[in-house]
PDB file of C-alpha atoms in Angstrom:
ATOM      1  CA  UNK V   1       4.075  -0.119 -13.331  1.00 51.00           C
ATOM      2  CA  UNK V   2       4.625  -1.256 -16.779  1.00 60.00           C
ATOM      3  CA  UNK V   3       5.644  -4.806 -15.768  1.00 62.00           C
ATOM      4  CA  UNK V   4       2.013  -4.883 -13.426  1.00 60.00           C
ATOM      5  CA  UNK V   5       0.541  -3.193 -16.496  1.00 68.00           C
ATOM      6  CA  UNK V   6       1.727  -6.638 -18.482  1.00 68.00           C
ATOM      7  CA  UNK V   7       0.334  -8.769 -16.107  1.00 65.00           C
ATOM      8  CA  UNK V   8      -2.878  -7.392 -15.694  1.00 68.00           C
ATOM      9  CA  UNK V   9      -2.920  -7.272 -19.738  1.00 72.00           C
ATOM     10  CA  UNK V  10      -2.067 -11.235 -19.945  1.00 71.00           C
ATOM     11  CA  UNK V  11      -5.013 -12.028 -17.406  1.00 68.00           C
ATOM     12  CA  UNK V  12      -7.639 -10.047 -19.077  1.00 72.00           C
ATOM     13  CA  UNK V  13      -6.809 -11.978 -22.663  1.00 73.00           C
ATOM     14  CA  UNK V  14      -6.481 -15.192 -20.561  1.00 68.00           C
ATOM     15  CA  UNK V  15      -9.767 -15.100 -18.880  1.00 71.00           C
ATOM     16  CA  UNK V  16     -11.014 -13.469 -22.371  1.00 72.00           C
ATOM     17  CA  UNK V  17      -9.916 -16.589 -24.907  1.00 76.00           C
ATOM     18  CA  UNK V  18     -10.833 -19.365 -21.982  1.00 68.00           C
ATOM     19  CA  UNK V  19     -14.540 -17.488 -22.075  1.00 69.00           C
ATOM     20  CA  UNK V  20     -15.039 -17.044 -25.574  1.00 71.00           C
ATOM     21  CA  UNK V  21     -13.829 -20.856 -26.301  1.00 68.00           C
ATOM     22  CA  UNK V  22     -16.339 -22.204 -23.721  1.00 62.00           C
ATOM     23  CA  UNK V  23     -19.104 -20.332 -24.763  1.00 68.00           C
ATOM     24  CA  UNK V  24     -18.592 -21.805 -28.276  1.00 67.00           C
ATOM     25  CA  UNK V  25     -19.009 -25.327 -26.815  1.00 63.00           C
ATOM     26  CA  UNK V  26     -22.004 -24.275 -25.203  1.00 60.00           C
ATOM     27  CA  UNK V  27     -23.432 -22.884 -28.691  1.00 60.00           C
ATOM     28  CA  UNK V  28     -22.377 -25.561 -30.654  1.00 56.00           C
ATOM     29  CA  UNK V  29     -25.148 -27.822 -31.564  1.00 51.00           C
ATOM     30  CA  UNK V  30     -25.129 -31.282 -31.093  1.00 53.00           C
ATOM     31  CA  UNK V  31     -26.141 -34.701 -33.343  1.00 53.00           C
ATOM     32  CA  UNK V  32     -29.588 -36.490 -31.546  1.00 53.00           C
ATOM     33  CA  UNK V  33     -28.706 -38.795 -28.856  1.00 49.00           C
ATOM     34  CA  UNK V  34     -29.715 -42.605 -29.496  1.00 49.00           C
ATOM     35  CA  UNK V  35     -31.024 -44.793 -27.377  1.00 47.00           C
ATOM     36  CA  UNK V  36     -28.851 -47.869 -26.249  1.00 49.00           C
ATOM     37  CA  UNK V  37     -29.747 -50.556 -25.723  1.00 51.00           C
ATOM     38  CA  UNK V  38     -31.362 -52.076 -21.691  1.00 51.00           C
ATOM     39  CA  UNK V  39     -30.727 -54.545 -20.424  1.00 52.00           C
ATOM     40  CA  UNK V  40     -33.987 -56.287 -18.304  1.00 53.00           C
ATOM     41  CA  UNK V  41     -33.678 -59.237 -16.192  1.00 56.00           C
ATOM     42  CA  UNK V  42     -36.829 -62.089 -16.450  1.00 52.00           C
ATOM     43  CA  UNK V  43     -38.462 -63.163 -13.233  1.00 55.00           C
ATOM     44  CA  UNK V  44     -40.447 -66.121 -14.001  1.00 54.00           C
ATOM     45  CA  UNK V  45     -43.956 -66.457 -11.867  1.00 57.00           C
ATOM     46  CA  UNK V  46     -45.325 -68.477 -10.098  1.00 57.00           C
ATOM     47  CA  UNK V  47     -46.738 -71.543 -11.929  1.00 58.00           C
ATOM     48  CA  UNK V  48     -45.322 -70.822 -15.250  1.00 59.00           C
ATOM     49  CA  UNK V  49     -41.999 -72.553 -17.040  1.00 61.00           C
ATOM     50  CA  UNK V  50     -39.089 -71.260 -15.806  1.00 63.00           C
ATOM     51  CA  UNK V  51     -37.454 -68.839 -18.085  1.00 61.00           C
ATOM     52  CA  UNK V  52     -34.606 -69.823 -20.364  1.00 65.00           C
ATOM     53  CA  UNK V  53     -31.291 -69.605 -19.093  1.00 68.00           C
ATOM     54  CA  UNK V  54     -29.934 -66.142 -19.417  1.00 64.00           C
ATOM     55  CA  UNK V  55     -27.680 -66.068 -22.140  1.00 62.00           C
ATOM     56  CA  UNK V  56     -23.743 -65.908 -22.206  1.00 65.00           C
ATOM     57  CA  UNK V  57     -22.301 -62.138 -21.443  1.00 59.00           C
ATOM     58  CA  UNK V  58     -21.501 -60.805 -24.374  1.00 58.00           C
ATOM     59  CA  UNK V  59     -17.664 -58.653 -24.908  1.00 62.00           C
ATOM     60  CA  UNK V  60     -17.663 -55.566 -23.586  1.00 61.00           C
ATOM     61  CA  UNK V  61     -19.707 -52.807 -26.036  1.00 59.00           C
ATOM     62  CA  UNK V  62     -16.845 -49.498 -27.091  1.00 66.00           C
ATOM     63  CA  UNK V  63     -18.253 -46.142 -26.569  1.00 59.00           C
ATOM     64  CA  UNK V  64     -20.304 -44.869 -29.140  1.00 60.00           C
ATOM     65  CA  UNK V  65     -18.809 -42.100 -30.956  1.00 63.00           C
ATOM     66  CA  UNK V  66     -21.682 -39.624 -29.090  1.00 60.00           C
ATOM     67  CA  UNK V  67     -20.565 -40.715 -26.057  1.00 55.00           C
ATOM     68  CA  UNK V  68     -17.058 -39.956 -26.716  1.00 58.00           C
ATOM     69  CA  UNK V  69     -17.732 -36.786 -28.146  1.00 57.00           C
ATOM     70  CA  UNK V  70     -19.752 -36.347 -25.008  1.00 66.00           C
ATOM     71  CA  UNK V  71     -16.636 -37.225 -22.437  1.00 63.00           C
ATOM     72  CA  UNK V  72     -14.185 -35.315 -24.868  1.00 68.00           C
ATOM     73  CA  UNK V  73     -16.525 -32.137 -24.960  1.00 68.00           C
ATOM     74  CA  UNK V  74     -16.440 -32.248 -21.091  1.00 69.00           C
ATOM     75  CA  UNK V  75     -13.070 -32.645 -20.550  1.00 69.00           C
ATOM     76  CA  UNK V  76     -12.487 -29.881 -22.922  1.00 68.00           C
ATOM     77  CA  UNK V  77     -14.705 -27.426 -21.011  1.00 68.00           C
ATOM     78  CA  UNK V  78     -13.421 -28.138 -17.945  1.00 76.00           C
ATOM     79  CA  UNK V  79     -10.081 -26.812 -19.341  1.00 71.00           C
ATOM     80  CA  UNK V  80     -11.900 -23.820 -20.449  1.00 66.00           C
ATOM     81  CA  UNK V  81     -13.172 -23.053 -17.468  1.00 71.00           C
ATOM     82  CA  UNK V  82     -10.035 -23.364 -15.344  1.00 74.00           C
ATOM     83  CA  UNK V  83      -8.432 -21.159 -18.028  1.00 69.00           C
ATOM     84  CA  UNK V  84     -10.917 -18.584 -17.509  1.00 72.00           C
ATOM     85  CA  UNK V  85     -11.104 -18.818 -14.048  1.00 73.00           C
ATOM     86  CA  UNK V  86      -7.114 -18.749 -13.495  1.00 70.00           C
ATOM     87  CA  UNK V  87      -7.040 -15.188 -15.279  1.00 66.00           C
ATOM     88  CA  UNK V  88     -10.250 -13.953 -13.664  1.00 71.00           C
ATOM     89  CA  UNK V  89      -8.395 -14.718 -10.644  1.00 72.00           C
ATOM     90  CA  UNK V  90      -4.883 -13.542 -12.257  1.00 68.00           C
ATOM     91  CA  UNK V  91      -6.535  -9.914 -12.730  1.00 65.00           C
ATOM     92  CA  UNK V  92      -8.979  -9.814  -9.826  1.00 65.00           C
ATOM     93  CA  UNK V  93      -5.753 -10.111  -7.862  1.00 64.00           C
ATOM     94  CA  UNK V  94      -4.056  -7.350  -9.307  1.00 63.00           C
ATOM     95  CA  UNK V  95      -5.778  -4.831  -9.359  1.00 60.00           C
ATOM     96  CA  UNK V  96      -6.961  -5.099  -6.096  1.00 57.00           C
ATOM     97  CA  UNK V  97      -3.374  -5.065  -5.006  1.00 57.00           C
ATOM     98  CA  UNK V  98      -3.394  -2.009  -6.876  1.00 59.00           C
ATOM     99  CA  UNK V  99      -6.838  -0.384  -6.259  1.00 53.00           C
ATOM    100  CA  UNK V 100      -5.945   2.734  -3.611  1.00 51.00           C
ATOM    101  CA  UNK V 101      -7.101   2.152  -0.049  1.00 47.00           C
ATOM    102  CA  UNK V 102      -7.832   4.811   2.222  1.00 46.00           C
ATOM    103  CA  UNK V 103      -5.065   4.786   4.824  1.00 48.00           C
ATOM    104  CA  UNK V 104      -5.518   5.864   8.288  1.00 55.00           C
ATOM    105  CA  UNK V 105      -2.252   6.039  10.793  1.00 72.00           C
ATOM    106  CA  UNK V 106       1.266   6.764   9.640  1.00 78.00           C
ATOM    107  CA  UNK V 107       1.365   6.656   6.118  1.00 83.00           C
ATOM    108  CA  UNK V 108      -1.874   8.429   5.465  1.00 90.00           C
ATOM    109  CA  UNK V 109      -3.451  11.963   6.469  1.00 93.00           C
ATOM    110  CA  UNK V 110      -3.482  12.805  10.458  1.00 92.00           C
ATOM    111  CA  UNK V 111      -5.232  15.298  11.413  1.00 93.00           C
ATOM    112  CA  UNK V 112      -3.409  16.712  13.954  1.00 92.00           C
ATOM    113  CA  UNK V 113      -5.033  19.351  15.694  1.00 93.00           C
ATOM    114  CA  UNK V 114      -6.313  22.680  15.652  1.00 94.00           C
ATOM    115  CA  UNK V 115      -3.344  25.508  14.600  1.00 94.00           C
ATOM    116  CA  UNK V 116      -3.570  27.740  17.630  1.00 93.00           C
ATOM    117  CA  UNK V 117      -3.734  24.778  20.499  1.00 95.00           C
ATOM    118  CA  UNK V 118      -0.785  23.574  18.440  1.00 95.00           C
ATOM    119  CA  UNK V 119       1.024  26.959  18.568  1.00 94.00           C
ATOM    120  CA  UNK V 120      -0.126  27.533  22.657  1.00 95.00           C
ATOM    121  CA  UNK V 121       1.167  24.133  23.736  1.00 94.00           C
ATOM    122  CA  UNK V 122       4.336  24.691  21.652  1.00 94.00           C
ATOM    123  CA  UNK V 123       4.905  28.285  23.176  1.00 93.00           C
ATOM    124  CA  UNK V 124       3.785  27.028  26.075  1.00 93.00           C
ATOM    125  CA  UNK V 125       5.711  23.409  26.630  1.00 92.00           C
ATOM    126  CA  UNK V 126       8.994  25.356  24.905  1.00 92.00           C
ATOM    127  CA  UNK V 127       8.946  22.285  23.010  1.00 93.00           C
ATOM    128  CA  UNK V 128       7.762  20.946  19.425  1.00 96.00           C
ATOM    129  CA  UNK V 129       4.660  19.427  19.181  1.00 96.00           C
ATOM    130  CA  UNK V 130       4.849  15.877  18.617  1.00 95.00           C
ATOM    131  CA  UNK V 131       2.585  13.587  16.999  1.00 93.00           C
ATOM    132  CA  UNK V 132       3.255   9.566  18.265  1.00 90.00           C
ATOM    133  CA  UNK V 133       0.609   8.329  15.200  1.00 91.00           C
ATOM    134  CA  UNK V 134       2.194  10.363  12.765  1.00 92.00           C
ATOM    135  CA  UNK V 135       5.916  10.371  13.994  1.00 93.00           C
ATOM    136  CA  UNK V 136       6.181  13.746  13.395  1.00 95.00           C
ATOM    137  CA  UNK V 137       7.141  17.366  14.786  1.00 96.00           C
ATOM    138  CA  UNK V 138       5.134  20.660  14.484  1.00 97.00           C
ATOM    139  CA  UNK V 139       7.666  23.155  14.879  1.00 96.00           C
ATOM    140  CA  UNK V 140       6.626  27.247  13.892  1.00 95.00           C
ATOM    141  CA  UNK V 141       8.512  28.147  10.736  1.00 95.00           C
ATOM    142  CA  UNK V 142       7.467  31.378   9.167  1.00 91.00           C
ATOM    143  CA  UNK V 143       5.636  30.388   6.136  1.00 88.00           C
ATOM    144  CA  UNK V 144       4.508  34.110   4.732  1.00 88.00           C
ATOM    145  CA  UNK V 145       7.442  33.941   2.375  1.00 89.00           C
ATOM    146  CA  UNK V 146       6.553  32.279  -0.931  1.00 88.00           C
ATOM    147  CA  UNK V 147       9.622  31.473  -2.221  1.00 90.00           C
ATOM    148  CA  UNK V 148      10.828  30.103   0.644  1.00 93.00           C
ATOM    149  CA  UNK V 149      11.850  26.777  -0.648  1.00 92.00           C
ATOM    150  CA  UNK V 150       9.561  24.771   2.275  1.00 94.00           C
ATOM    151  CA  UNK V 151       6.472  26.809   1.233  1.00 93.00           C
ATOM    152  CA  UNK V 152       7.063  26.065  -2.077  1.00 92.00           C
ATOM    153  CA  UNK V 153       7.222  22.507  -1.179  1.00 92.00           C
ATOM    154  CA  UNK V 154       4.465  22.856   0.575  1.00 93.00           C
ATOM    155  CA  UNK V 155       6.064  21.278   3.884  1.00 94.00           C
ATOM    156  CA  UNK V 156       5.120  24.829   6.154  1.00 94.00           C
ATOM    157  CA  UNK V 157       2.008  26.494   6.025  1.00 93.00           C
ATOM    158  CA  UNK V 158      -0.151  28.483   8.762  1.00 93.00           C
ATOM    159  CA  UNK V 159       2.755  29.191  10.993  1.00 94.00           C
ATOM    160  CA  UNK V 160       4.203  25.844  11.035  1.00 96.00           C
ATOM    161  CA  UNK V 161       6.592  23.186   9.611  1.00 96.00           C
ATOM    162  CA  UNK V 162       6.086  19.068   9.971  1.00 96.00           C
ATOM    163  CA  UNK V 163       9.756  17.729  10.243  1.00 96.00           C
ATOM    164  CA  UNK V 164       9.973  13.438  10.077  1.00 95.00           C
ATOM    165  CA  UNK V 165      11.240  12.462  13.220  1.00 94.00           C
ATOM    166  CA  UNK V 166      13.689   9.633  11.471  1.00 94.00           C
ATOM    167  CA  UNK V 167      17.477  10.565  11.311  1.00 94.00           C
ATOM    168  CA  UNK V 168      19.345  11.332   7.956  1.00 91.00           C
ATOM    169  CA  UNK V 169      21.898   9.438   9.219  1.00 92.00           C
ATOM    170  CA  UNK V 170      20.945   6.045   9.869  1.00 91.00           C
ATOM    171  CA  UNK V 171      17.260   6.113  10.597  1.00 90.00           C
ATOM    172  CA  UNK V 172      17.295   6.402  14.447  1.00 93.00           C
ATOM    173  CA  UNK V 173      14.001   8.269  15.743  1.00 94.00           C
ATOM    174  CA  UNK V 174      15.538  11.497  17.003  1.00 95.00           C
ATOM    175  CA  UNK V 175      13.821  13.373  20.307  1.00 95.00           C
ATOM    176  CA  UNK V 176      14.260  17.229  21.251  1.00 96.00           C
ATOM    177  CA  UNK V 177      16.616  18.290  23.505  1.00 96.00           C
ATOM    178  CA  UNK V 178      14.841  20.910  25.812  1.00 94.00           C
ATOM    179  CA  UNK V 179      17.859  22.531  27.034  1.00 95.00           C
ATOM    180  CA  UNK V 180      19.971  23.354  23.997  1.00 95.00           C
ATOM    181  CA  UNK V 181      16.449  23.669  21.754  1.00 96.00           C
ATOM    182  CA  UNK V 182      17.719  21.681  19.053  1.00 96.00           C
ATOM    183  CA  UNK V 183      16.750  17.744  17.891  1.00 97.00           C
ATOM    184  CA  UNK V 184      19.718  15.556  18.795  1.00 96.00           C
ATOM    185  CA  UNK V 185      19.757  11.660  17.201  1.00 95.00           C
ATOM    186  CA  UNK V 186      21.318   9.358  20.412  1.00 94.00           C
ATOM    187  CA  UNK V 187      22.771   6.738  18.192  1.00 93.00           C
ATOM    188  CA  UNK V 188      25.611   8.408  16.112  1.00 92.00           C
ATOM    189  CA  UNK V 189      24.938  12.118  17.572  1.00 92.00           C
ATOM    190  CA  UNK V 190      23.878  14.081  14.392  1.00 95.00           C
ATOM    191  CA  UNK V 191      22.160  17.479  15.407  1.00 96.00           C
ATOM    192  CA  UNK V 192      19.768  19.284  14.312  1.00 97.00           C
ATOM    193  CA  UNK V 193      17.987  22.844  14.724  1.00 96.00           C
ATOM    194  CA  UNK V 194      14.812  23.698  15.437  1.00 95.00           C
ATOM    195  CA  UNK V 195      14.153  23.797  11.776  1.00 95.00           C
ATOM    196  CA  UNK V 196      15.535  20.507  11.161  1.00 95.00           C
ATOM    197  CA  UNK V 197      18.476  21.206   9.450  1.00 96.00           C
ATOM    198  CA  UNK V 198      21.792  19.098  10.135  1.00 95.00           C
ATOM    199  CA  UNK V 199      24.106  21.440  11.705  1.00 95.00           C
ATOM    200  CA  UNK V 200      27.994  21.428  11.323  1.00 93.00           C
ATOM    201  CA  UNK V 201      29.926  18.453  13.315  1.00 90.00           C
ATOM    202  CA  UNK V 202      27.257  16.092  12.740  1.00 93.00           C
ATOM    203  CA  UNK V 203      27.450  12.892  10.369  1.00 93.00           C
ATOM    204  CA  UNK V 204      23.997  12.994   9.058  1.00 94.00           C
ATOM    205  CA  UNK V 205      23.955  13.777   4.824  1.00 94.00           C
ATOM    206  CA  UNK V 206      21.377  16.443   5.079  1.00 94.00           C
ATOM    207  CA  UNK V 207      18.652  17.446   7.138  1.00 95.00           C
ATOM    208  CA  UNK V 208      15.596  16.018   8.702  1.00 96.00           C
ATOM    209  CA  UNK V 209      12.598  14.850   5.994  1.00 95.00           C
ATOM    210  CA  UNK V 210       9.280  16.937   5.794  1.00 95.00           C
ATOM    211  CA  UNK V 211       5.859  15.712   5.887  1.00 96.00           C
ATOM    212  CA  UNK V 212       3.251  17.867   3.379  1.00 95.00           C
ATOM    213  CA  UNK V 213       0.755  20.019   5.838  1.00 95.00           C
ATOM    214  CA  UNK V 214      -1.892  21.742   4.963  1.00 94.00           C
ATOM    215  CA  UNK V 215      -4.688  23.784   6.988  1.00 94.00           C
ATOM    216  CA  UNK V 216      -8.299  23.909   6.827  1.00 93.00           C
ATOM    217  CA  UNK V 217     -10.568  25.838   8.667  1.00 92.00           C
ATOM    218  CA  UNK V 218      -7.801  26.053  11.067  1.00 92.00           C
ATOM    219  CA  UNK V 219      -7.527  21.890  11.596  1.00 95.00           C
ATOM    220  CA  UNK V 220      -3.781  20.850  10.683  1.00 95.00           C
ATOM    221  CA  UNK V 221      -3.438  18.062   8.549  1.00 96.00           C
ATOM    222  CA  UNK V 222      -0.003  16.589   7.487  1.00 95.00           C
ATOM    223  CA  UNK V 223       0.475  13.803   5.056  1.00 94.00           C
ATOM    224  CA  UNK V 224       2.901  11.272   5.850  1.00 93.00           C
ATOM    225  CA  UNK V 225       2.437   9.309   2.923  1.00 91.00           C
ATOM    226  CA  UNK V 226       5.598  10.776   1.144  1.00 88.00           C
ATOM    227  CA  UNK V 227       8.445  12.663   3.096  1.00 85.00           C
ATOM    228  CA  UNK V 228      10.034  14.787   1.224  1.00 86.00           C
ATOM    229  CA  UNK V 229      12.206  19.113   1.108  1.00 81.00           C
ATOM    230  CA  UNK V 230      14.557  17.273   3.087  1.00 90.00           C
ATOM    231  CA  UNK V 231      17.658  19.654   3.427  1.00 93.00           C
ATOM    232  CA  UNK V 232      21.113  20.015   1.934  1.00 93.00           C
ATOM    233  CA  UNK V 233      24.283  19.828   4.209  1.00 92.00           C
ATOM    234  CA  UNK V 234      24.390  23.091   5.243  1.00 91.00           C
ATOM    235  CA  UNK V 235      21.562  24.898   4.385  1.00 94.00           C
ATOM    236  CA  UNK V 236      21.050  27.045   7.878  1.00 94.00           C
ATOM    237  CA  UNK V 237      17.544  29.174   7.077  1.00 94.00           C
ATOM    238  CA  UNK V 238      17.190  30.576  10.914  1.00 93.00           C
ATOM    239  CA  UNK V 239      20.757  30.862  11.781  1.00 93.00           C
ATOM    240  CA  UNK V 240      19.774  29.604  15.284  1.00 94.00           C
ATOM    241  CA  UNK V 241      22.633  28.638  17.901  1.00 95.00           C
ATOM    242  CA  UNK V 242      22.092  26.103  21.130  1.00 94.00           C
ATOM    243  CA  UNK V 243      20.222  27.723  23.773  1.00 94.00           C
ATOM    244  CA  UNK V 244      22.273  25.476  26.143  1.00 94.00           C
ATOM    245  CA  UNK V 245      24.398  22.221  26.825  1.00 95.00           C
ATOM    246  CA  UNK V 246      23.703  19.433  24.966  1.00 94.00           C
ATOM    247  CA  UNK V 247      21.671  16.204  25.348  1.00 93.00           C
ATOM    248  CA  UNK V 248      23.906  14.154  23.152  1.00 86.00           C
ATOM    249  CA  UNK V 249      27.545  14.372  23.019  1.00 76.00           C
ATOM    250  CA  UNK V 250      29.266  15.575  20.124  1.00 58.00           C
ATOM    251  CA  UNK V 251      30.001  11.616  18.630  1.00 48.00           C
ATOM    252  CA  UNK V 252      33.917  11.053  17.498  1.00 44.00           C
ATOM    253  CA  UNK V 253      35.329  11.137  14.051  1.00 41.00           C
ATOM    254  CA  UNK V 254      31.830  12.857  12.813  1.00 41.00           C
ATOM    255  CA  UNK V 255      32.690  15.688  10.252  1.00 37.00           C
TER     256      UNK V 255
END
């Protein structure tokens, strides 16, 4: 931020100096013009003597100084105003890279659903809810404890817990595995439970990444703008064992 702070900074006193100079030349006041001279050509009429012979050209006549002054004085405002206009543009730019856009999809706030069709289809599916725009689980997670560490990170509220669906491991998107009840990752085999914490034998670091949920008037909403409360090795908060075989083999050499 400090080096886009800089830039920003440069622009302003760019486009501030290029104004100030060209409104100087503007205010600046200027000698009287005088007339040159004009040059007429005679047609002689009808009847009349013919005119004298138009005399020799004469060398070609410098610039008066007001005309120079004039050419220099545009020249030097046309600088000016490129100046200006290349750090208007400089810090127009910037800032509206900057400027915060409202973000709808992954990477903003989806509104996911109401809490208690969330809960039903869970209970009902025996699965997680899933959402494919926010690439995220709703899993319940008791959240009535305040200092458990997920509340306090405000990743479970209401009931229920948003997990990331991206591996620790490598980054693999990682689906549920109905019959053991845990999330298993089908590139490397990592394992998780329904919590999202890595369980023993797998190679992922740490557990799955949260997504920040809160609840209003009983609508879900879950921020995927930041994941964060992701896990340590080992941390094991509902001590829950596999319901059944696995999905995904237990991968070779994984600790």
């Amino acid at each position: 931020m400090d080096a886009v702070t800089v830039v920003v900074g440069l622009a302003v006193v760019l486009a501030g100096i290029g104004f100030l100079l060209l409104m100087g030349t503007l205010l600046r006041r200027r000698p009287p013009a005088t007339a040159g001279p004009s040059g007429m050509r005679v047609v002689p009429r009808a009847g009349r003597s013919p005119a004298p012979p138009a005399p020799t050209a004469a060398a070609a006549v410098p610039d008066s100084p007001e005309v120079q002054v004039n050419r220099r004085m545009f020249l030097n405002r046309t600088m000016l105003l490129a100046m200006t206009g290349l750090g208007v543009g400089m810090g127009a730019g910037t800032l509206a890279f900057l400027w915060p856009n409202r973000v709808t999809g992954f990477g903003g706030v989806i509104r996911a659903g109401t809490r208690d069709e969330i809960l039903d289809e869970i209970r009902s599916q025996g699965r997680p809810y899933y959402s494919s725009e926010g690439r995220f689980y709703l899993v319940p997670y008791e959240s009535e404890d305040e200092e458990n560490p997920y509340v306090q990170a405000g990743v479970a509220a209401g009931g229920l817990m948003a997990l990331y669906q991206k591996c620790a491991h490598l980054g693999c998107r990682v689906p549920f595995c109905e019959t053991s009840q845990w999330f298993e990752c089908p590139c490397h085999g990592s394992k998780y439970n329904y919590a999202g914490e890595v369980m023993p034998g797998s190679p992922a670091p740490a557990g799955l990444w949260r997504f920040k949920i809160n609840i209003e008037n009983d609508i879900v909403f879950v921020d995927t703008s930041e994941d964060t409360a992701q896990p340590a090795f080992g941390v094991d908060t509902i001590n829950q064992p596999p319901a059944g075989p696995h999905c995904i083999a237990v991968a070779e050499g994984s600790h």
